[in-house]
mmCIF file of C-alpha atoms (C1' of nucleotides) in Angstrom:
data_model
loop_
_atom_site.group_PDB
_atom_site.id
_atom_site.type_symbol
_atom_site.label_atom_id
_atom_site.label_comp_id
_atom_site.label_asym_id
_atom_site.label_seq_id
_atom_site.Cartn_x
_atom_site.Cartn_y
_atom_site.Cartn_z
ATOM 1 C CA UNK A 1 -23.553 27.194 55.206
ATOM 2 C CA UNK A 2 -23.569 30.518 53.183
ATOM 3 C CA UNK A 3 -23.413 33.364 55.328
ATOM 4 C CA UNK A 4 -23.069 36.958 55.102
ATOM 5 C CA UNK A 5 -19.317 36.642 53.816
ATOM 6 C CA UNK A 6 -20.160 33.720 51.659
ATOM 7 C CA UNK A 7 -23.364 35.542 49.769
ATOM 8 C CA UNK A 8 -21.471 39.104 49.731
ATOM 9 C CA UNK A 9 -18.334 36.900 47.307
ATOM 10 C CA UNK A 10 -21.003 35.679 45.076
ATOM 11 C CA UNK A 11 -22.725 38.902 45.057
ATOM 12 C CA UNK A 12 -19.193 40.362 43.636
ATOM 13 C CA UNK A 13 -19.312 37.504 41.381
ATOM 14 C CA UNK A 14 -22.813 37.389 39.485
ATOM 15 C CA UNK A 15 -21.875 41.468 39.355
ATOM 16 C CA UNK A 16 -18.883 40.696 37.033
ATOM 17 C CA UNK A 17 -20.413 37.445 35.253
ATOM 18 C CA UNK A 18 -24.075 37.939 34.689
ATOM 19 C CA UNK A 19 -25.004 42.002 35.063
ATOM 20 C CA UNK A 20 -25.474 43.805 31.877
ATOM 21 C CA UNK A 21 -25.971 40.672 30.379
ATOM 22 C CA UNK A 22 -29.639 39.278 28.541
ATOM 23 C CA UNK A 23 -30.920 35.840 29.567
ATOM 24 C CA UNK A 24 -31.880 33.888 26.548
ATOM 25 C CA UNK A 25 -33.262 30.417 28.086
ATOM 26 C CA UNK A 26 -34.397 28.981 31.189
ATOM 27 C CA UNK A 27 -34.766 25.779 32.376
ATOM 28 C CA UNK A 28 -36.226 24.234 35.743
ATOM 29 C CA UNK A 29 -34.428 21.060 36.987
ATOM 30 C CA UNK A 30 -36.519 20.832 40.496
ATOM 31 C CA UNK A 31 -39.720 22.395 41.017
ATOM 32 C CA UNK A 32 -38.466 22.767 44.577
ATOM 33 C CA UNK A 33 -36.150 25.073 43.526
ATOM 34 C CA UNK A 34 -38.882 27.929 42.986
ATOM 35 C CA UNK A 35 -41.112 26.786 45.332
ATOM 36 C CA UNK A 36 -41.059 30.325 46.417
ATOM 37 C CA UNK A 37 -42.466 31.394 43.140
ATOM 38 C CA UNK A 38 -46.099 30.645 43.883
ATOM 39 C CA UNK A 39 -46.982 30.999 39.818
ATOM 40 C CA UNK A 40 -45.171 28.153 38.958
ATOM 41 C CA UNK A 41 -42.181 27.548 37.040
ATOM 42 C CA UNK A 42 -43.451 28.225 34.016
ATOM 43 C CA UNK A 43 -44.302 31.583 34.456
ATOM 44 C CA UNK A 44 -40.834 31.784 36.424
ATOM 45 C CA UNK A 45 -39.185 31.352 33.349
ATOM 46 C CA UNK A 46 -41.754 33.431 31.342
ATOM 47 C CA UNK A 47 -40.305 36.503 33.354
ATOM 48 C CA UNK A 48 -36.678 36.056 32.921
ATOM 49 C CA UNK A 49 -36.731 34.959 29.194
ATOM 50 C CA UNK A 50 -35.225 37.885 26.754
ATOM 51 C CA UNK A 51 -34.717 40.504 29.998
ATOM 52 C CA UNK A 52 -31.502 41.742 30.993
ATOM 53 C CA UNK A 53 -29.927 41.684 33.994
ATOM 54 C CA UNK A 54 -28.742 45.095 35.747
ATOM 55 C CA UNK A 55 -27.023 44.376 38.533
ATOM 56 C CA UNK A 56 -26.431 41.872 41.576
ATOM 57 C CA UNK A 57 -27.847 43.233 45.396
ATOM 58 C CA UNK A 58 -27.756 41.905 48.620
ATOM 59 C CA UNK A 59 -29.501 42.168 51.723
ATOM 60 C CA UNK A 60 -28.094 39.941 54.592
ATOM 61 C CA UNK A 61 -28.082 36.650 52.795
ATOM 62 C CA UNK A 62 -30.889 37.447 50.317
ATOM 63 C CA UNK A 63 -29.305 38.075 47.091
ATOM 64 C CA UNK A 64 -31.146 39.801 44.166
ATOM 65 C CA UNK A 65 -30.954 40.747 40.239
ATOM 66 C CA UNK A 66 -33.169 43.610 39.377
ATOM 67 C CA UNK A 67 -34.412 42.869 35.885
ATOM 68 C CA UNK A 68 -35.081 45.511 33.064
ATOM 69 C CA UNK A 69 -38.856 44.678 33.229
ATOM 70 C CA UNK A 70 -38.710 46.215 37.027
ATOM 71 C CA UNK A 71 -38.895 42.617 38.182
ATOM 72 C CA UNK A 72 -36.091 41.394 40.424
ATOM 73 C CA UNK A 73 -34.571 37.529 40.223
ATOM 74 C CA UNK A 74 -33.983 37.350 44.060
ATOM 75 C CA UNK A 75 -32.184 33.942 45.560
ATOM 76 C CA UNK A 76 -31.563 32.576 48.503
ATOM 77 C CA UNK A 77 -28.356 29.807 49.237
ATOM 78 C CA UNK A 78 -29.993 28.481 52.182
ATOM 79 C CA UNK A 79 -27.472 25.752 53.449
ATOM 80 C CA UNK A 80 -26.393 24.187 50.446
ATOM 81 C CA UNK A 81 -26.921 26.511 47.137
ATOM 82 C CA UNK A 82 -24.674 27.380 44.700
ATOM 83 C CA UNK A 83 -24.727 29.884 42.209
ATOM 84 C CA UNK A 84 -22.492 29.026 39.351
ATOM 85 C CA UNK A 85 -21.337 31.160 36.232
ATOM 86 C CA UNK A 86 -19.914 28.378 33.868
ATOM 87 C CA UNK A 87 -19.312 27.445 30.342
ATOM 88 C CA UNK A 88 -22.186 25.781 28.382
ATOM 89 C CA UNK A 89 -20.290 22.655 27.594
ATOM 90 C CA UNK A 90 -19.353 22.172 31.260
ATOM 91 C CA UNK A 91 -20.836 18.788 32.046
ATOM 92 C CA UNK A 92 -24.158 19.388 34.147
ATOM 93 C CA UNK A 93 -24.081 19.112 37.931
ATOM 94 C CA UNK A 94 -25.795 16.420 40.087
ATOM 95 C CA UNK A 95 -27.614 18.334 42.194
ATOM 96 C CA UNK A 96 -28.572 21.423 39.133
ATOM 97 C CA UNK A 97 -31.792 22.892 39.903
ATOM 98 C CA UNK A 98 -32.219 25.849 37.407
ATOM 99 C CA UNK A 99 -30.138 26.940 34.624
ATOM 100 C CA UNK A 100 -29.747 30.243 32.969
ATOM 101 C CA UNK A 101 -28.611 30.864 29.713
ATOM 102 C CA UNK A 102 -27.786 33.950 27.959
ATOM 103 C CA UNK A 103 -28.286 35.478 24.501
ATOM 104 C CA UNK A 104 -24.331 36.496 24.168
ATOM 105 C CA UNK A 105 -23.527 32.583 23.686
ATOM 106 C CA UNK A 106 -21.526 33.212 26.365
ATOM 107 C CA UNK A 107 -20.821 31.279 30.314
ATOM 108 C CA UNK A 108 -24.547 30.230 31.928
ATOM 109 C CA UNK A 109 -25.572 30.499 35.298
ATOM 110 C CA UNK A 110 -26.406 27.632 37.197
ATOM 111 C CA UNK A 111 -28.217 26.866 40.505
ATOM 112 C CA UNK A 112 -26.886 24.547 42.472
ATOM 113 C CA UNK A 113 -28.286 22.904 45.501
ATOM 114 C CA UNK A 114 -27.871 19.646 47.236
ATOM 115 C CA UNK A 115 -30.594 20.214 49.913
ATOM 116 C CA UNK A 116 -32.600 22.353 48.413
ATOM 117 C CA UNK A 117 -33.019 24.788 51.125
ATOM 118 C CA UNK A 118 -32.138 27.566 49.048
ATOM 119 C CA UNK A 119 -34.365 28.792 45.996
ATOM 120 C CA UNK A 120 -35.113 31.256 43.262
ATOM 121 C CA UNK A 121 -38.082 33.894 42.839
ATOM 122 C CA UNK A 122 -38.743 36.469 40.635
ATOM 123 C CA UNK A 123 -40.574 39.108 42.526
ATOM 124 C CA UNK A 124 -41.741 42.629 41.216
ATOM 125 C CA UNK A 125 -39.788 45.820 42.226
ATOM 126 C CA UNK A 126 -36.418 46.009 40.411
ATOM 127 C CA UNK A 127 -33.556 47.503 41.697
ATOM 128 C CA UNK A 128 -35.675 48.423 44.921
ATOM 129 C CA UNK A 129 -35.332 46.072 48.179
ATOM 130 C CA UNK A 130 -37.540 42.947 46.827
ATOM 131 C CA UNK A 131 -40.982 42.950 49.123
ATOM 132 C CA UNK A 132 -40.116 39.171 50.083
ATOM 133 C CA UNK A 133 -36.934 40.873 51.480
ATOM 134 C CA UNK A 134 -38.685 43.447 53.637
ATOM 135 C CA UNK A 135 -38.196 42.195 56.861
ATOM 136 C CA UNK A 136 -34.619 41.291 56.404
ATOM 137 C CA UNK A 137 -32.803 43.987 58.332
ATOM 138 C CA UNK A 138 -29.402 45.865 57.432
ATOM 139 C CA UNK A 139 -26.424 43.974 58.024
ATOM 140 C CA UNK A 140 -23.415 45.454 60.056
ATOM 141 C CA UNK A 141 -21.253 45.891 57.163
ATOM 142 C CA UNK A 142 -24.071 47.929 55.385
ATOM 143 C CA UNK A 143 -22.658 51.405 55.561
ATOM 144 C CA UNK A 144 -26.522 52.623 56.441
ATOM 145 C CA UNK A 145 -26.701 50.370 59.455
ATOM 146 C CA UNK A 146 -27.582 51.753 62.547
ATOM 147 C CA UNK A 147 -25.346 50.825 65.597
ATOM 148 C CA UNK A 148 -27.643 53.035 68.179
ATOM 149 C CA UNK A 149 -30.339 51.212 66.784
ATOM 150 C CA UNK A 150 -29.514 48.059 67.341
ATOM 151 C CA UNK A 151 -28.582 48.937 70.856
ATOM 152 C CA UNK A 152 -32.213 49.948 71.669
ATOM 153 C CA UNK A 153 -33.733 47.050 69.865
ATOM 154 C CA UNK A 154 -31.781 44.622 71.455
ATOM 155 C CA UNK A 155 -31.892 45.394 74.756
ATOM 156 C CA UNK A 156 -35.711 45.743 74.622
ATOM 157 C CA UNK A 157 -35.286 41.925 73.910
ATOM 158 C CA UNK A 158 -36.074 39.077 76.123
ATOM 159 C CA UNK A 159 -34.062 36.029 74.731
ATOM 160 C CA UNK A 160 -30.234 34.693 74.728
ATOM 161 C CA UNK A 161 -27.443 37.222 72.931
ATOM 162 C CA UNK A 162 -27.022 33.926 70.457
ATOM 163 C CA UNK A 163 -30.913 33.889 69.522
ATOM 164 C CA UNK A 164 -30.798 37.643 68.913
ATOM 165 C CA UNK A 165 -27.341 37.278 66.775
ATOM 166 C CA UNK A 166 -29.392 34.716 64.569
ATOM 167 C CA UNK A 167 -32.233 36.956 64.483
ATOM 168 C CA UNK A 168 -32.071 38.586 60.910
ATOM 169 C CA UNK A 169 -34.955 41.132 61.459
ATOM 170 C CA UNK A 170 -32.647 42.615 64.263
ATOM 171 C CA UNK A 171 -29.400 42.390 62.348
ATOM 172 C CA UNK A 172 -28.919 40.600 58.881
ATOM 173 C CA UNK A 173 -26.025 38.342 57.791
ATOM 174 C CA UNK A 174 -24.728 36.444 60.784
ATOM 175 C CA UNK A 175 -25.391 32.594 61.091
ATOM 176 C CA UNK A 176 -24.169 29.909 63.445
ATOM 177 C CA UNK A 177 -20.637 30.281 62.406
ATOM 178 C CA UNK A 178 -20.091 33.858 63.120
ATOM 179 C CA UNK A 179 -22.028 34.067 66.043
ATOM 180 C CA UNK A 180 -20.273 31.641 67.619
ATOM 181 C CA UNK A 181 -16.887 33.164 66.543
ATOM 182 C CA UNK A 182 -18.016 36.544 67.621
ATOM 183 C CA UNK A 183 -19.129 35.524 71.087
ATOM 184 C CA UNK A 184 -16.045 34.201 71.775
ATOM 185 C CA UNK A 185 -14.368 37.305 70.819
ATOM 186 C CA UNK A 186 -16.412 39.238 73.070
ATOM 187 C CA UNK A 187 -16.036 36.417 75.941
ATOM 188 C CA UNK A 188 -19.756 35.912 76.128
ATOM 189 C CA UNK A 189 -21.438 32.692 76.818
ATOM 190 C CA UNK A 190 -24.330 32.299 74.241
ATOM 191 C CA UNK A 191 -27.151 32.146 76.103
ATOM 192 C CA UNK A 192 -26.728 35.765 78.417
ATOM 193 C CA UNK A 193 -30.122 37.115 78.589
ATOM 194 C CA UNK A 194 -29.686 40.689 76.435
ATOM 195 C CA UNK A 195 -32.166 42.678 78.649
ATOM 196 C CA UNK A 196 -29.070 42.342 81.098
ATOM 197 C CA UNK A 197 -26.556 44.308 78.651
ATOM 198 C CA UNK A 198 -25.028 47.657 78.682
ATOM 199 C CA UNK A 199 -24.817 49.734 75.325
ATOM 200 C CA UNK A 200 -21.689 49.783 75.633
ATOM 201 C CA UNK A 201 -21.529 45.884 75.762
ATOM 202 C CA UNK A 202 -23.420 45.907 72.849
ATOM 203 C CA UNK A 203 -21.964 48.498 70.987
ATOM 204 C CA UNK A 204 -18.504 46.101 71.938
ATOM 205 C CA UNK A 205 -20.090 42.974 70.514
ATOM 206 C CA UNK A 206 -21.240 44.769 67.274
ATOM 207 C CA UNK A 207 -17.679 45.961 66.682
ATOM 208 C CA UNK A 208 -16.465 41.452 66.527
ATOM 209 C CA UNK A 209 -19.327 40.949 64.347
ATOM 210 C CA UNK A 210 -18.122 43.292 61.960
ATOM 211 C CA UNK A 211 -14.103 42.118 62.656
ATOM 212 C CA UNK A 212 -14.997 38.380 62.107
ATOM 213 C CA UNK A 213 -17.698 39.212 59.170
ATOM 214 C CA UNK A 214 -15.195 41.696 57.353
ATOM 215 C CA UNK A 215 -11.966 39.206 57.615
ATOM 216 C CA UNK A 216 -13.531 36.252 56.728
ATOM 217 C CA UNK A 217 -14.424 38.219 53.723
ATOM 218 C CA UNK A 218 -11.103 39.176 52.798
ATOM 219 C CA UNK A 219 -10.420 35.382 53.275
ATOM 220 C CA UNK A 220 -13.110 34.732 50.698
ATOM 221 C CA UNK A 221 -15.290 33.138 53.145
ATOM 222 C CA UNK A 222 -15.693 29.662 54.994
ATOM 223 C CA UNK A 223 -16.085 26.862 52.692
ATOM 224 C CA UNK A 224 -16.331 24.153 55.589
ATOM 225 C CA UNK A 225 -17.459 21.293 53.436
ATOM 226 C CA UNK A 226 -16.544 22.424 49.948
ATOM 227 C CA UNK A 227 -20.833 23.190 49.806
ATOM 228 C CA UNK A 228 -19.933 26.884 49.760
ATOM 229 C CA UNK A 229 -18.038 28.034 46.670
ATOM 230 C CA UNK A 230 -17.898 31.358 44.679
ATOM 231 C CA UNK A 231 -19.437 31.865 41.021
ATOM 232 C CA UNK A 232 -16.184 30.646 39.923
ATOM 233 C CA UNK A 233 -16.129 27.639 42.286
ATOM 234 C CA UNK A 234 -13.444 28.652 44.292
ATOM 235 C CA UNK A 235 -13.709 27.704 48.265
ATOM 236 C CA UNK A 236 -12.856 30.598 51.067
ATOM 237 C CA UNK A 237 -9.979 29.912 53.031
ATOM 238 C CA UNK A 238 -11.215 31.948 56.333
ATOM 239 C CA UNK A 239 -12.023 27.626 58.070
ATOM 240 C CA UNK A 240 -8.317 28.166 59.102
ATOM 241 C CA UNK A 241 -8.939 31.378 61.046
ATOM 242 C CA UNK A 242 -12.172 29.907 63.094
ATOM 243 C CA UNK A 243 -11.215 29.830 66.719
ATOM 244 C CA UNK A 244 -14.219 28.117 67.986
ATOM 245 C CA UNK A 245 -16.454 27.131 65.158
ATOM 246 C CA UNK A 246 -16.157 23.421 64.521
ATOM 247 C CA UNK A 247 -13.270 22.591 67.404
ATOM 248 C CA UNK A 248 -14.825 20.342 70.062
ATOM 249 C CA UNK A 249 -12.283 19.221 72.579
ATOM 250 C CA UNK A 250 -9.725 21.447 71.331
ATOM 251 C CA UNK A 251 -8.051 24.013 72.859
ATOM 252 C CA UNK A 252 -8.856 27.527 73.335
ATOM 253 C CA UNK A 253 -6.484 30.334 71.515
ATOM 254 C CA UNK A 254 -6.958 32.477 74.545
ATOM 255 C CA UNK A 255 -6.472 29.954 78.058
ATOM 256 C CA UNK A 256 -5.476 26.294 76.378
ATOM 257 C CA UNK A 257 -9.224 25.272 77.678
ATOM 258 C CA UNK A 258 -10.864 22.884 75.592
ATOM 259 C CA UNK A 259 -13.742 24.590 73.601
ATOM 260 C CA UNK A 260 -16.627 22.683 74.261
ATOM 261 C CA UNK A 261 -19.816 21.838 72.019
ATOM 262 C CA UNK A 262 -23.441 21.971 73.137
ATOM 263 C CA UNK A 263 -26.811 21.505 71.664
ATOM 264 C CA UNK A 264 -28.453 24.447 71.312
ATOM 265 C CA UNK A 265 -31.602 25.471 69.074
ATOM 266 C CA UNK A 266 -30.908 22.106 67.201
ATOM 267 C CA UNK A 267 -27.511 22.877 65.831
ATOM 268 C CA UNK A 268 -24.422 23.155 67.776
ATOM 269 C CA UNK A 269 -22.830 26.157 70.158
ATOM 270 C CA UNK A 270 -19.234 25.876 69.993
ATOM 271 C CA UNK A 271 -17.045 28.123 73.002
ATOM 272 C CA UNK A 272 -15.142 28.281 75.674
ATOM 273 C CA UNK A 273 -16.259 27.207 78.607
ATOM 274 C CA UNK A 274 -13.502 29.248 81.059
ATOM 275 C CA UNK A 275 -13.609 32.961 78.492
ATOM 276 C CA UNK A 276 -17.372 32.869 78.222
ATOM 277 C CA UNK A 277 -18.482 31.665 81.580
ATOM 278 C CA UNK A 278 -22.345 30.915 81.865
ATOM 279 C CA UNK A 279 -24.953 33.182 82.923
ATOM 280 C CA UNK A 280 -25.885 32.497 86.690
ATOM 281 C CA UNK A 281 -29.218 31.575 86.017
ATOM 282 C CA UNK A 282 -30.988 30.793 83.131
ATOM 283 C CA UNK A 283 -33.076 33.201 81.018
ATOM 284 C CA UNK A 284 -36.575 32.950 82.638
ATOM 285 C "C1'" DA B 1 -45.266 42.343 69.486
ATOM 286 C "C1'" DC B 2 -42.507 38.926 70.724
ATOM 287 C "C1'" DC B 3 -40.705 34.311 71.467
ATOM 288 C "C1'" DC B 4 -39.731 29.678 70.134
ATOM 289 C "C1'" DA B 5 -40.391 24.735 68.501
ATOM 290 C "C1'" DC B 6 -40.969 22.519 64.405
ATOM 291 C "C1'" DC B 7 -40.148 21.329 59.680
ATOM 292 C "C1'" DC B 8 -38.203 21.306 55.064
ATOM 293 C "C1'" DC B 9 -33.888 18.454 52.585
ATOM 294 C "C1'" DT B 10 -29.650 15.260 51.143
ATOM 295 C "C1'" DG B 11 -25.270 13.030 51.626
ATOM 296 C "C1'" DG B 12 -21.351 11.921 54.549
ATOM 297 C "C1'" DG B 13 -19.931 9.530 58.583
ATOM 298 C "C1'" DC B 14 -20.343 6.071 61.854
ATOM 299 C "C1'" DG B 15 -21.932 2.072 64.694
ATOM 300 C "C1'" DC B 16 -23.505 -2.445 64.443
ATOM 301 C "C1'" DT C 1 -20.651 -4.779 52.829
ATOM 302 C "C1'" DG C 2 -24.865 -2.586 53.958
ATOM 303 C "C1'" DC C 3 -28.421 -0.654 56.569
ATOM 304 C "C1'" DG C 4 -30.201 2.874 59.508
ATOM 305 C "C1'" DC C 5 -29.436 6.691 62.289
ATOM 306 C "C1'" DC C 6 -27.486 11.215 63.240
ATOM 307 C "C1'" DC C 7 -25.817 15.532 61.795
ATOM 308 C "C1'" DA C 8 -25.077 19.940 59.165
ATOM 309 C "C1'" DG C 9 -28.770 24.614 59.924
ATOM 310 C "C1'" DG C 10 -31.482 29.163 57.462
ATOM 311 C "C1'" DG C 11 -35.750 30.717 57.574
ATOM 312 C "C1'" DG C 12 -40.896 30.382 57.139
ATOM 313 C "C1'" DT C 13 -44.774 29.143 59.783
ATOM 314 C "C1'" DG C 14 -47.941 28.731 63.371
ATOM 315 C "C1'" DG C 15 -48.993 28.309 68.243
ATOM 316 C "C1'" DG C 16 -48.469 30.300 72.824
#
DNA sequence: ACCCACCCCTGGGCGC
DNA sequence: TGCGCCCAGGGGTGGG
């Protein structure tokens, strides 16, 4: 369950294991796997064979590699993808779906993905924001986000704080983990309607998101089921910091009350039911 | 323009 | 031991 803390360590790792480098051969394991790539996998590969790669970007959990053709290689993890920088003679993984190797003889890069959610594209633009990117906006660590922004937008919203959290046109990066973890911060039950806050409330809420996205990336991000790893395979260590996320029945850090699961936009809302007490009525 | 339900996918866990 | 069901959930799509 990549998120923005997850994609941002693989970002830093495909920056100091594939960029500068020139990809030699590719090969599709799944079709699935570019499904995004409406010209096939053939001319996938066609487009990546013999260019070099300048850099790695991200834009909330897009990740991209501008190309020195002006294309882009832009990815997506979706829940299960890995992106792997490994030696050739490393046996191949079960669930491989594209590998990249490059003309230096050197480690390959490997896509990873046991559901097959996540998938690769090569899309025309370079090192400018990929146009199947577009919509995705900033995320709050970007240092070009807009906090004042977000306040308007938001507030001229009528849905639950937890829909608009996921939202990534509003604000880019955060997925079921974080919210949860930053509504408990902010003592808000998930579903508050957000035509009802203050800026200040939401200028308050923006300030966790940033705390819980910027620590668990010091941590090197939540690897809850060993599905998330860096380039280098390495899980993130911030699982141990969660406070809600994953701790039905257990209690809360704050008041001892058991945090509580609930169904909610078919996954699961972990929180407190004492801190973040339920709206009185429900968003109508 | 906005909101939201639905669907894509696989493997681990669990009940029977 | 094995089968079938549920669960994890990001994001695109299409209907309201």
């Amino acid at each position: 369950m990549p998120e923005l803390p997850e994609v941002e360590v693989v970002r830093r790792g495909l920056e100091r294991g594939v960029a500068g480098r020139r990809i030699c051969e590719v090969s599709v394991a799944h079709p699935r796997a570019v499904r995004r790539h409406v010209a096939g996998a053939e001319d996938f590969a066609g487009l990546l064979r013999g260019r070099r790669i300048e850099s790695a970007q991200r834009r909330g959990k897009y990740l991209w590699l501008p190309l020195d053709s002006g294309d882009a290689l832009t990815g997506h993890l979706g829940m299960s993808g890995q992106l792997l920088v490994v030696p050739p003679d490393k046996p191949t993984e079960t669930h491989l779906r594209v590998r990249l190797t490059f003309d230096d003889g050197g480690r390959e890069l490997r896509f990873v993905d046991q559901r097959t959610f996540g998938g690769l594209q090569v899309v025309a633009g370079g090192s400018e924001l990929p146009s199947t990117i577009g919509h995705i906006a900033r995320d709050p660590l970007d240092p070009d986000f807009d906090d004042e922004d977000l306040v308007r937008r938001l507030r001229r919203r009528r849905t639950g704080i937890k829909r608009a959290l996921l939202d990534q046109t509003l604000l880019s990066g955060v997925g079921n983990i974080y919210a949860d973890e930053s509504l408990w911060r902010a003592r808000l039950h998930y579903d508050r309607p957000t035509d009802r806050f203050t800026a200040a409330a939401v200028r308050e809420l923006v300030g966790h998101v940033r705390d819980v996205l910027r620590e668990s990336l010091d941590a090197g991000g939540t690897s809850f089921d060993a599905l998330y790893v860096s380039t280098e395979g390495v899980s993130g260590l911030f699982e141990r910091e969660l406070a809600v996320y994953g701790r039905d029945g257990e209690p809360c850090l704050r008041c001892r009350t058991p945090v509580r699961r609930e169904r909610f936009m078919n996954r699961s809302s972990y929180f407190c039911p004492r801190c973040q007490r339920r709206p009185r009525a429900a968003t109508c």
